[in-house]
Coordinates of N, CA and C in Angstrom, one line a residue:
Chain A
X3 N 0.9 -1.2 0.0 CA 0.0 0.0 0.0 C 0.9 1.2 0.0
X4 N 0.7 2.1 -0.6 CA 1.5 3.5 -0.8 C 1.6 4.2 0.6
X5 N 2.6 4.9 0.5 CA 1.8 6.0 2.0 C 1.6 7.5 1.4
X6 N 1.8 8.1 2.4 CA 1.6 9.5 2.0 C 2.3 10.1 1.0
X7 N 2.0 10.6 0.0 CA 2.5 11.0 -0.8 C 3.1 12.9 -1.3
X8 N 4.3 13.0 -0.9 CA 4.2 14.7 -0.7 C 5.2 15.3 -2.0
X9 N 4.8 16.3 -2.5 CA 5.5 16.9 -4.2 C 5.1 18.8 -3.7
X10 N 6.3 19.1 -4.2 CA 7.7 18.6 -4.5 C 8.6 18.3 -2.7
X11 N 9.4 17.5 -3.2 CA 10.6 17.3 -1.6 C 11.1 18.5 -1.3
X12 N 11.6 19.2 -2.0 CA 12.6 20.8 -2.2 C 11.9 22.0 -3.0
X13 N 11.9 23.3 -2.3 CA 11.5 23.9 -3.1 C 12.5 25.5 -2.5
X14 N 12.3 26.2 -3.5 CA 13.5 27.0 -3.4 C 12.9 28.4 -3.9
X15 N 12.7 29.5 -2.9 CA 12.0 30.3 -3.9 C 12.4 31.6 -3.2
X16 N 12.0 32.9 -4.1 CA 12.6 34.4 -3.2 C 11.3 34.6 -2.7
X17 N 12.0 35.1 -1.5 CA 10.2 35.6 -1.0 C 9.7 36.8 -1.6
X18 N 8.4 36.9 -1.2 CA 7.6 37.4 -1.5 C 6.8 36.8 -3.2
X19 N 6.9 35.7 -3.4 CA 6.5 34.6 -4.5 C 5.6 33.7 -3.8
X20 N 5.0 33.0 -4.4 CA 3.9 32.4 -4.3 C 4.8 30.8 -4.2
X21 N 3.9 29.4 -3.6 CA 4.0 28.4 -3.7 C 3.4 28.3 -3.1
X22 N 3.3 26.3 -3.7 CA 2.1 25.7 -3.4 C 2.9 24.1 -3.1
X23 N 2.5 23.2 -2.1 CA 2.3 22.0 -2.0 C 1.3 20.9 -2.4
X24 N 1.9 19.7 -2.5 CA 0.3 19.1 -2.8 C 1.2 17.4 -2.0
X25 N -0.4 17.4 -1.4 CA -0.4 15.7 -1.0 C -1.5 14.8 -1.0
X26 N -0.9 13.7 -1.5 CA -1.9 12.4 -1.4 C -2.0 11.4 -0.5
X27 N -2.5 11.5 0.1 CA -2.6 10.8 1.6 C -3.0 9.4 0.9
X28 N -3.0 8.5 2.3 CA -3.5 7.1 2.1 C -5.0 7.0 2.2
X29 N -5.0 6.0 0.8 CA -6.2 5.7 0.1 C -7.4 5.3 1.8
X30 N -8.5 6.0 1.4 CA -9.0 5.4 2.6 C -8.9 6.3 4.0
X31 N -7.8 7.0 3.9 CA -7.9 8.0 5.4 C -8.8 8.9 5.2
X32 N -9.8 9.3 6.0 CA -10.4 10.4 5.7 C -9.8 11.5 6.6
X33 N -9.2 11.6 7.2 CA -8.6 12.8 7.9 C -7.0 13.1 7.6
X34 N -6.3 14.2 7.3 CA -5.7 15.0 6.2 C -5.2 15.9 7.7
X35 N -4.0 15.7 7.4 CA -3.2 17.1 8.7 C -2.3 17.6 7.5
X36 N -1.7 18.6 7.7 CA -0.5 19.8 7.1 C -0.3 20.3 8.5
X37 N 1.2 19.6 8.8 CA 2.1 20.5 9.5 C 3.1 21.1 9.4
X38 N 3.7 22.3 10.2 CA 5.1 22.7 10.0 C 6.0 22.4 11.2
X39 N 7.2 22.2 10.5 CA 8.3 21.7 11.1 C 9.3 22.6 11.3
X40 N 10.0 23.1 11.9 CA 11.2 24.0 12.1 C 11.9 23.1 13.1
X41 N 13.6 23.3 12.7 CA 14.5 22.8 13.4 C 14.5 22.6 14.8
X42 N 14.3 21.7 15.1 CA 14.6 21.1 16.6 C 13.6 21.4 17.3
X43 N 12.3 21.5 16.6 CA 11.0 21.2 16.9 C 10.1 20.6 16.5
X44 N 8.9 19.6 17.5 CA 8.2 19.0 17.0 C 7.1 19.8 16.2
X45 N 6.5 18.8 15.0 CA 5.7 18.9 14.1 C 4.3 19.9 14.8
X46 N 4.0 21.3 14.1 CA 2.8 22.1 14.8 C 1.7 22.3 13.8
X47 N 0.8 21.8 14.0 CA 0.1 21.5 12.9 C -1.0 22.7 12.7
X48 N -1.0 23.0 11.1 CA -1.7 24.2 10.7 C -3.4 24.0 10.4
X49 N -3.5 23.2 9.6 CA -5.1 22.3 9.2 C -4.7 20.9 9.1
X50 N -6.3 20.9 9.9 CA -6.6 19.4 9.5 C -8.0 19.1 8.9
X51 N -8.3 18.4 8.3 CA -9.5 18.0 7.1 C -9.5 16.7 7.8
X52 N -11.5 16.7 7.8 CA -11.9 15.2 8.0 C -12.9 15.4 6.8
X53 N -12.4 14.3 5.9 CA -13.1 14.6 4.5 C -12.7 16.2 3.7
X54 N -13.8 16.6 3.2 CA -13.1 17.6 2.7 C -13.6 18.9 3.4
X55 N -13.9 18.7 4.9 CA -14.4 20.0 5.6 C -13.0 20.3 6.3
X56 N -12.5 21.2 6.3 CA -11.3 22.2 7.2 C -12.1 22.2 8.5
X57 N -11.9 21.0 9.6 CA -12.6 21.3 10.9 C -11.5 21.9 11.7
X58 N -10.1 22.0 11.5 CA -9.6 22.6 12.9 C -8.0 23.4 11.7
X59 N -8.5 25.0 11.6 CA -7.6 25.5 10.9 C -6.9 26.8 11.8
X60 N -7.1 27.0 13.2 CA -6.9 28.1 14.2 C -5.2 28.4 13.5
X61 N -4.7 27.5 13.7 CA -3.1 27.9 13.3 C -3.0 28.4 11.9
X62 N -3.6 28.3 11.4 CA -3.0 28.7 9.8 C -3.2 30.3 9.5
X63 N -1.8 30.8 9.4 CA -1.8 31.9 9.1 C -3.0 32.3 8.0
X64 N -4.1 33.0 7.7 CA -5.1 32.9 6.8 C -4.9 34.3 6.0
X65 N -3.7 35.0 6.5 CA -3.6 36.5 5.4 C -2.7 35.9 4.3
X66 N -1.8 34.6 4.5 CA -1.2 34.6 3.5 C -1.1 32.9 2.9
X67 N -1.4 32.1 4.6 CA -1.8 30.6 3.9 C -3.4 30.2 3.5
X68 N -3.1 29.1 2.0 CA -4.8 28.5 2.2 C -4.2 27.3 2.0
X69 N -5.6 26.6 1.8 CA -5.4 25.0 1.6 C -6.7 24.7 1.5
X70 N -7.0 23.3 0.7 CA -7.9 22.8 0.3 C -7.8 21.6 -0.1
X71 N -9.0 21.1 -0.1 CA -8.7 19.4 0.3 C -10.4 18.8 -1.0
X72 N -10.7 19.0 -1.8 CA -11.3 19.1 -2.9 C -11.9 17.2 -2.8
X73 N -12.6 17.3 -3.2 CA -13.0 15.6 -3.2 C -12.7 14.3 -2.1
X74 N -12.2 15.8 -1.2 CA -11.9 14.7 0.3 C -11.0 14.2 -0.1
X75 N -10.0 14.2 -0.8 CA -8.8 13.3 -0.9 C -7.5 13.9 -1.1
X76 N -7.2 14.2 -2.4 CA -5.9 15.2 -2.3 C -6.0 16.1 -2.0
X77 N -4.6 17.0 -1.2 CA -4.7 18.5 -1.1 C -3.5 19.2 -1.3
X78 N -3.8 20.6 -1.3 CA -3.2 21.7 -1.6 C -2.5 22.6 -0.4
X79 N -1.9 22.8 -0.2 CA -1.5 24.1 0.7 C -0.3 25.0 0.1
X80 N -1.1 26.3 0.0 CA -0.4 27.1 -0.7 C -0.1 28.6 0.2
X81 N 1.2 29.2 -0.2 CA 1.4 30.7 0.8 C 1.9 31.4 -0.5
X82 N 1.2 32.5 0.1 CA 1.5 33.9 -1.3 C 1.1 34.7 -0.2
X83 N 1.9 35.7 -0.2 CA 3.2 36.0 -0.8 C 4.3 35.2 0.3
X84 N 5.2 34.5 0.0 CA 6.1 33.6 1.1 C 6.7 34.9 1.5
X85 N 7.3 34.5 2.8 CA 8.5 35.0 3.6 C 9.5 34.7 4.3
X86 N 10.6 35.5 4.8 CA 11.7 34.5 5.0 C 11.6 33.3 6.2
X87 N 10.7 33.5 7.0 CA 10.2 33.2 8.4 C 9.3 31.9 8.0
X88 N 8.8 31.8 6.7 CA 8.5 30.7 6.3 C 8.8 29.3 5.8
X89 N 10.3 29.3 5.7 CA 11.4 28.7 5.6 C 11.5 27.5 6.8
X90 N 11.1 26.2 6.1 CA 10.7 25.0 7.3 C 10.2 23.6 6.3
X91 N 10.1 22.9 7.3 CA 9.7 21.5 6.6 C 8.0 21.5 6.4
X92 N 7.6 21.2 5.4 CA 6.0 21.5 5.7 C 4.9 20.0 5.3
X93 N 5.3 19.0 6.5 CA 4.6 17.6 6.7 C 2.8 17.7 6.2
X94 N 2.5 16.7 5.6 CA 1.6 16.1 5.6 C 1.2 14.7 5.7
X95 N 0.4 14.4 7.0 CA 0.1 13.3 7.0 C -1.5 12.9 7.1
X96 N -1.9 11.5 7.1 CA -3.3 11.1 7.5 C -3.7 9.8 8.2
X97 N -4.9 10.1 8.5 CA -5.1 9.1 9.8 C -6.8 8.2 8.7
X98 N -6.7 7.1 9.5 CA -8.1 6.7 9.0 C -8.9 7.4 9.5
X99 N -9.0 7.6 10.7 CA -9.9 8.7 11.3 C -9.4 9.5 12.4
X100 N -10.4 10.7 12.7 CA -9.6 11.3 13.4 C -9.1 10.9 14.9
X101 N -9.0 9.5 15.6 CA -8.8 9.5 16.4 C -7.7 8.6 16.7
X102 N -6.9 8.3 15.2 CA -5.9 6.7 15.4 C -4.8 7.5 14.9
X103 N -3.4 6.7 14.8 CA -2.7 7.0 14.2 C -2.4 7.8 13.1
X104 N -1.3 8.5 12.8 CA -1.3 9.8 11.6 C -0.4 8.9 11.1
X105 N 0.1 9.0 10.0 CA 1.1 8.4 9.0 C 1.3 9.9 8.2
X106 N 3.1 9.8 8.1 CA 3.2 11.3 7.6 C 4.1 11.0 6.1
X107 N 3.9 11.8 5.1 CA 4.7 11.5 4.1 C 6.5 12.0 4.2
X108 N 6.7 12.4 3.2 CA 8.3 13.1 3.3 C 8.4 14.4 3.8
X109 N 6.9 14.9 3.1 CA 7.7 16.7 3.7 C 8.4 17.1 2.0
X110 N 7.7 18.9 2.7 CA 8.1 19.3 1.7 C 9.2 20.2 2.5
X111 N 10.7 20.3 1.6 CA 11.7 21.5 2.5 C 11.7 22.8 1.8
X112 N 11.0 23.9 2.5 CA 10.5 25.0 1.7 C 12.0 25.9 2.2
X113 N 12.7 26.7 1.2 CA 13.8 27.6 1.8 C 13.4 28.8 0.9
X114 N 13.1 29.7 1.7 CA 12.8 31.2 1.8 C 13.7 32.4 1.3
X115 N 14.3 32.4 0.5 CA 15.5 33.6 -0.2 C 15.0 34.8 -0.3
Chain B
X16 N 2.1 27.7 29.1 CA 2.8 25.8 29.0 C 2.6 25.3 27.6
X17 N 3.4 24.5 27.3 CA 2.9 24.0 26.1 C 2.1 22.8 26.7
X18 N 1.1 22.0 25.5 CA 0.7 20.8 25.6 C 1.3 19.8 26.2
X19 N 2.2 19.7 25.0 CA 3.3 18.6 25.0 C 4.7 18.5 25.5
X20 N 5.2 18.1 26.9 CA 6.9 18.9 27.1 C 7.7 17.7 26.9
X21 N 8.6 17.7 26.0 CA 9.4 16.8 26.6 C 10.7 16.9 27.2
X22 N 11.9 16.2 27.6 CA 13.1 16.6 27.8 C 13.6 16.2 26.3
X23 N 14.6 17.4 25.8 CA 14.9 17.2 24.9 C 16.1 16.1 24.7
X24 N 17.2 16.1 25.8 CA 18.4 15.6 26.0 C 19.4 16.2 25.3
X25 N 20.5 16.1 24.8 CA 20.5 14.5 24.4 C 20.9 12.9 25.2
X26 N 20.5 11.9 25.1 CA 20.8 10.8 26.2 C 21.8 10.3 25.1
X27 N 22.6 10.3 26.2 CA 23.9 9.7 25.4 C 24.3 8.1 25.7
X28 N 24.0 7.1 25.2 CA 24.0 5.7 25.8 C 24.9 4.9 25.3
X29 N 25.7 3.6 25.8 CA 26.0 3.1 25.1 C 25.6 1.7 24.3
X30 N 25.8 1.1 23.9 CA 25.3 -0.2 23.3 C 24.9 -1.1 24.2
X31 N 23.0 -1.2 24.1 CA 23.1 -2.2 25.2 C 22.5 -1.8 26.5
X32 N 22.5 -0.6 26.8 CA 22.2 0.3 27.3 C 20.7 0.6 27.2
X33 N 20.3 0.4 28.5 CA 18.8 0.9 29.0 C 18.6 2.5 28.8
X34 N 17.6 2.9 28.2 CA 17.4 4.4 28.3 C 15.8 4.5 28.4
X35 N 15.7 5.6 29.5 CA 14.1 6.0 29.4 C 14.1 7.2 29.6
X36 N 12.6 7.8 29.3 CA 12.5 9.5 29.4 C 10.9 9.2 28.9
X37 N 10.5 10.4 29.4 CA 9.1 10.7 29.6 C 8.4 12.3 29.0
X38 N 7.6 12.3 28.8 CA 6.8 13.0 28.5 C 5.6 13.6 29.3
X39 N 5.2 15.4 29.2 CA 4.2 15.3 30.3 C 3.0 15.8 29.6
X40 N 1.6 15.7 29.6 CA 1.2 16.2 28.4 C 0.2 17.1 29.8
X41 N -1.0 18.6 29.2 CA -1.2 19.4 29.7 C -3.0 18.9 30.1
X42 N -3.4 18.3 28.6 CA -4.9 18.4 28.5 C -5.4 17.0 29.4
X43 N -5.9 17.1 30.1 CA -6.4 16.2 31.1 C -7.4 15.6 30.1
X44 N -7.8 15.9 29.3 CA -8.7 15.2 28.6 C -8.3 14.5 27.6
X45 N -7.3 14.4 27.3 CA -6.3 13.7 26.4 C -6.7 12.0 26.3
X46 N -6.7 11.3 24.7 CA -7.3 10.0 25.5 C -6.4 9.2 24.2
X47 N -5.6 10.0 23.5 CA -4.8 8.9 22.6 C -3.6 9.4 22.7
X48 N -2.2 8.5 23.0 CA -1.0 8.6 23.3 C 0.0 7.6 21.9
X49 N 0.9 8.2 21.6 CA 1.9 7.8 20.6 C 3.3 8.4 20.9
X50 N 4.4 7.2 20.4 CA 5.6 7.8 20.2 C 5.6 7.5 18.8
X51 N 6.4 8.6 17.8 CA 7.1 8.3 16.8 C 8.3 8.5 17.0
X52 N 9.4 8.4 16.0 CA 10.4 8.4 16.2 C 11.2 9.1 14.9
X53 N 11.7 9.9 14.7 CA 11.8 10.9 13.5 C 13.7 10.4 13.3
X54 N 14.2 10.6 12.4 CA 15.2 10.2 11.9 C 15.9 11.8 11.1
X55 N 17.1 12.2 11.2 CA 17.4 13.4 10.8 C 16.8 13.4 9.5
X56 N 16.1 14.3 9.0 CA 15.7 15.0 8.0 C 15.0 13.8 7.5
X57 N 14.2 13.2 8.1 CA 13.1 12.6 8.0 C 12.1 12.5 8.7
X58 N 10.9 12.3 7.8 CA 9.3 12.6 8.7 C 9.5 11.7 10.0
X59 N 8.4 12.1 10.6 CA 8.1 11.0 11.9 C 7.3 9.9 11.3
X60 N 8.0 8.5 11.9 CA 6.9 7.7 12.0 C 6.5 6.9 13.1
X61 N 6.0 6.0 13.3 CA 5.0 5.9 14.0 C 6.1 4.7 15.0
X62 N 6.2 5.0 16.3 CA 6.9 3.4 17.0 C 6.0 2.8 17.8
X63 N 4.8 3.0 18.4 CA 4.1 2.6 18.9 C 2.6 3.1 19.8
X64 N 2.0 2.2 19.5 CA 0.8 3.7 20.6 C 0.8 3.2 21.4
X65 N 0.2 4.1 22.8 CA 0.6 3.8 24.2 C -1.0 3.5 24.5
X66 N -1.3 2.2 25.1 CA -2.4 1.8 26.0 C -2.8 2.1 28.0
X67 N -3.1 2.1 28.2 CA -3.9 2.6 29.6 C -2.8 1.6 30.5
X68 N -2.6 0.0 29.7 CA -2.2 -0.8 30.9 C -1.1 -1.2 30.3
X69 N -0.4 0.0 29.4 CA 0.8 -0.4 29.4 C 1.5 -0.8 28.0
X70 N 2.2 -1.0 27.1 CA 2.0 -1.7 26.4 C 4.1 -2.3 25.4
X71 N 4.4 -3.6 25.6 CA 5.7 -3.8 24.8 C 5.5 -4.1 23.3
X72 N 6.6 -3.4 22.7 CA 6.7 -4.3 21.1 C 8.3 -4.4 21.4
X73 N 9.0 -5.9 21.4 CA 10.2 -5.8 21.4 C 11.0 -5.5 22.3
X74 N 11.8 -4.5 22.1 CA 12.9 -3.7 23.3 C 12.2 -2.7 23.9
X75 N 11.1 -2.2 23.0 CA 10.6 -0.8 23.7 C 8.8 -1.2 24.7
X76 N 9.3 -0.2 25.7 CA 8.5 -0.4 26.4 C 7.6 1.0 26.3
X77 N 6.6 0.8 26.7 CA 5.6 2.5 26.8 C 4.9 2.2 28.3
X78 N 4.7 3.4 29.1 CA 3.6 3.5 30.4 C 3.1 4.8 29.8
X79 N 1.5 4.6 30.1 CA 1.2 5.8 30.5 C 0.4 6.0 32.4
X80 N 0.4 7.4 32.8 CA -0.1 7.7 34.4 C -0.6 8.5 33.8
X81 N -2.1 8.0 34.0 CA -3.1 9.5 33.4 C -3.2 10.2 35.0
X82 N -3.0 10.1 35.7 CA -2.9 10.8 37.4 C -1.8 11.6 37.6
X83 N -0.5 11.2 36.7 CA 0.0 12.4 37.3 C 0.5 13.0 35.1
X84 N -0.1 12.5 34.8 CA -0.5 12.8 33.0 C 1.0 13.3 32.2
X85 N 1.4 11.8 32.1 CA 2.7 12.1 31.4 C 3.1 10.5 31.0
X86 N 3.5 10.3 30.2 CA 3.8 8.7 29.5 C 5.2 8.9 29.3
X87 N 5.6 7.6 29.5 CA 7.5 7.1 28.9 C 7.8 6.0 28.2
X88 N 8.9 6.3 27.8 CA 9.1 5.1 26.5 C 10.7 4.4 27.0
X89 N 10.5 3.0 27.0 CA 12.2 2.5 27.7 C 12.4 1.9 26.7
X90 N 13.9 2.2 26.5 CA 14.4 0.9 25.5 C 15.4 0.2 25.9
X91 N 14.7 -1.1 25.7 CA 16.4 -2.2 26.4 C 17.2 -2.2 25.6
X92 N 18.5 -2.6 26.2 CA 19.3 -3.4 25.0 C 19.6 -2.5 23.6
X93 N 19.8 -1.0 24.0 CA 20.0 -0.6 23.2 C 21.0 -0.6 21.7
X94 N 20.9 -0.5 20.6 CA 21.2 -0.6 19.2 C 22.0 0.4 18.7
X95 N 22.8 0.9 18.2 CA 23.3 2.0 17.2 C 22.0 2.3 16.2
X96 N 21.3 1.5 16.0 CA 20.3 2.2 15.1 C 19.0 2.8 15.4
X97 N 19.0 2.4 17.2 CA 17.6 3.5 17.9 C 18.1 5.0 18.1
X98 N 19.3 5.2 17.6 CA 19.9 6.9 17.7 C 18.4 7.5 16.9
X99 N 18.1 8.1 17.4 CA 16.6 9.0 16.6 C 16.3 9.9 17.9
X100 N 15.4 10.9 17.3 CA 14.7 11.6 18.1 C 13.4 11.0 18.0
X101 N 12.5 11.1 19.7 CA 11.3 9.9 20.3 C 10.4 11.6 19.9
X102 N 9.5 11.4 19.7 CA 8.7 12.2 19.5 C 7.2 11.9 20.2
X103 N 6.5 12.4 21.2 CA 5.6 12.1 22.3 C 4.3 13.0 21.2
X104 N 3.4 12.1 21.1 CA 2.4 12.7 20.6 C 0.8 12.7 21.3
X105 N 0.3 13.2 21.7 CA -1.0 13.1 22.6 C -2.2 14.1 21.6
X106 N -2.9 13.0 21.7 CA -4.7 13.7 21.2 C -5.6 13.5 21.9
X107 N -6.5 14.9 21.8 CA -7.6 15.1 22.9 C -8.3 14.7 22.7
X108 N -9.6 14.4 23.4 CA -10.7 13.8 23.3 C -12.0 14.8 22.7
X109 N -12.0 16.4 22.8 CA -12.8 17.2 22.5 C -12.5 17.6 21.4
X110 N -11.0 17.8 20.7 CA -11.3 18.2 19.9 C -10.6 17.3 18.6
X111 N -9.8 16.5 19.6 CA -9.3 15.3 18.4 C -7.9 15.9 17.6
X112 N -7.4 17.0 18.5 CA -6.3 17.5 17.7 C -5.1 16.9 18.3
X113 N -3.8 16.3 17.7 CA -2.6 15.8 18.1 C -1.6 16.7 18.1
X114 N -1.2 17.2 19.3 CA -0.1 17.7 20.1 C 1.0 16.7 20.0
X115 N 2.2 17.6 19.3 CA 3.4 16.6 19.5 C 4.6 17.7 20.6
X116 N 5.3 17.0 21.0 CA 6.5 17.3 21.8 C 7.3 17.8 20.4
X117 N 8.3 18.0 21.3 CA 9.4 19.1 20.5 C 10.4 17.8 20.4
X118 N 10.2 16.5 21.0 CA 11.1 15.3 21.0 C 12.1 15.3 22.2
X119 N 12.5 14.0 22.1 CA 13.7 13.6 22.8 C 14.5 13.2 21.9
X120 N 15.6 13.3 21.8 CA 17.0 13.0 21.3 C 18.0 11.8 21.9
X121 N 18.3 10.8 21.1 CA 18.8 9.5 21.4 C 19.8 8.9 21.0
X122 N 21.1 9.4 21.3 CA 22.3 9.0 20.7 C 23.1 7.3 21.3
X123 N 22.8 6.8 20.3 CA 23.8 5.0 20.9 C 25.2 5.0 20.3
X124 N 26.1 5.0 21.2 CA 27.3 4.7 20.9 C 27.8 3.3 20.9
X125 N 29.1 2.8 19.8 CA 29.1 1.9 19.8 C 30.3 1.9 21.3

């Protein structure tokens, strides 16, 4: 069985540009987290999706991050305009439901110029 | 406070070598407990969930004390290849969101 699936691994951009993530979680989870990662901290998670409702998005910066989770299955997380402070690992994982184990993909490593 | 504290360390061990450390978590309402275990510049995954009465897979052991609300993770017999950071993860019962620790750090010498 696949696991989480996260594109691109590296992304390299000057701030104040736009980018976007995308992940495919495991077939079958209906619950979808996007977290961020910074050095020599655990994973702080921005949204999570059960299906394709955003039930718990408090952390996500909302003036410059969105995300969407379209047919309950794959999703998007995107920041425009990036900044240098945005510069971090940006995990996505999924759970079958929301109350079991998360499974995380690779991560995407965003670096902020 | 945060949610999730852990000691970061690092525990420096050698081969063979017993190591434990704990986690304390905030939300009393908390009803699902996990360690992962994250690898440099790789995701976390999953080492085991923690049960009410306890629970082994192998070398590693998990407790949780929902009384004084903090769980630990032992490993016997430690390996050169359990060097990783333990990552303490707890989810609440209200709102079903998973709080992770900032990790513990696990170095095995040979």
């Amino acid at each position: 069985e696949a696991g989480v699936v996260q594109s691109p691994r590296y992304k390299i951009i000057e701030k104040k540009q736009p980018v976007a993530f995308w992940c495919n979680p495991i077939s079958g989870h209906n619950t979808l987290y996007w977290y961020l990662q910074n050095l020599g901290q655990g994973p702080e998670l921005l949204i999570r999706y059960e299906n394709e409702e955003a039930v718990d998005d408090s952390q996500l910066p909302k003036d410059r991050f969105s995300a969407e989770r379209l047919k309950g299955v794959d999703s998007t997380l995107k920041i425009q305009p990036a900044e240098l402070g945005d510069s971090a690992v940006y995990l996505c994982a999924s759970s079958r439901d929301r109350d079991t184990e998360a499974f995380f993909g690779q991560g995407t490593r965003l670096t902020v110029v | 406070r945060k949610e999730v504290e852990q000691d970061p360390g690092p525990f420096n061990v050698p081969e063979g070598a017993t190591v434990a450390f704990n986690c304390t978590y905030s939300n009393s309402a908390s009803q699902s407990f996990f360690w992962y275990r994250q690898d440099c510049r790789k995701e976390p995954k999953l080492l085991m969930s923690v049960y009410s009465s306890g629970n082994e897979d192998g070398r590693f052991t998990a407790q949780l004390n929902r009384a004084s609300q903090y769980i630990s993770l032992l490993i016997r017999d430690s390996k050169l290849s359990d060097s990783a950071t333990y990552l303490c993860v707890v989810g609440s019962s209200n709102d079903y969101k998973l709080s992770f620790g900032a990790g513990t750090t696990v170095t095995v010498r040979a």
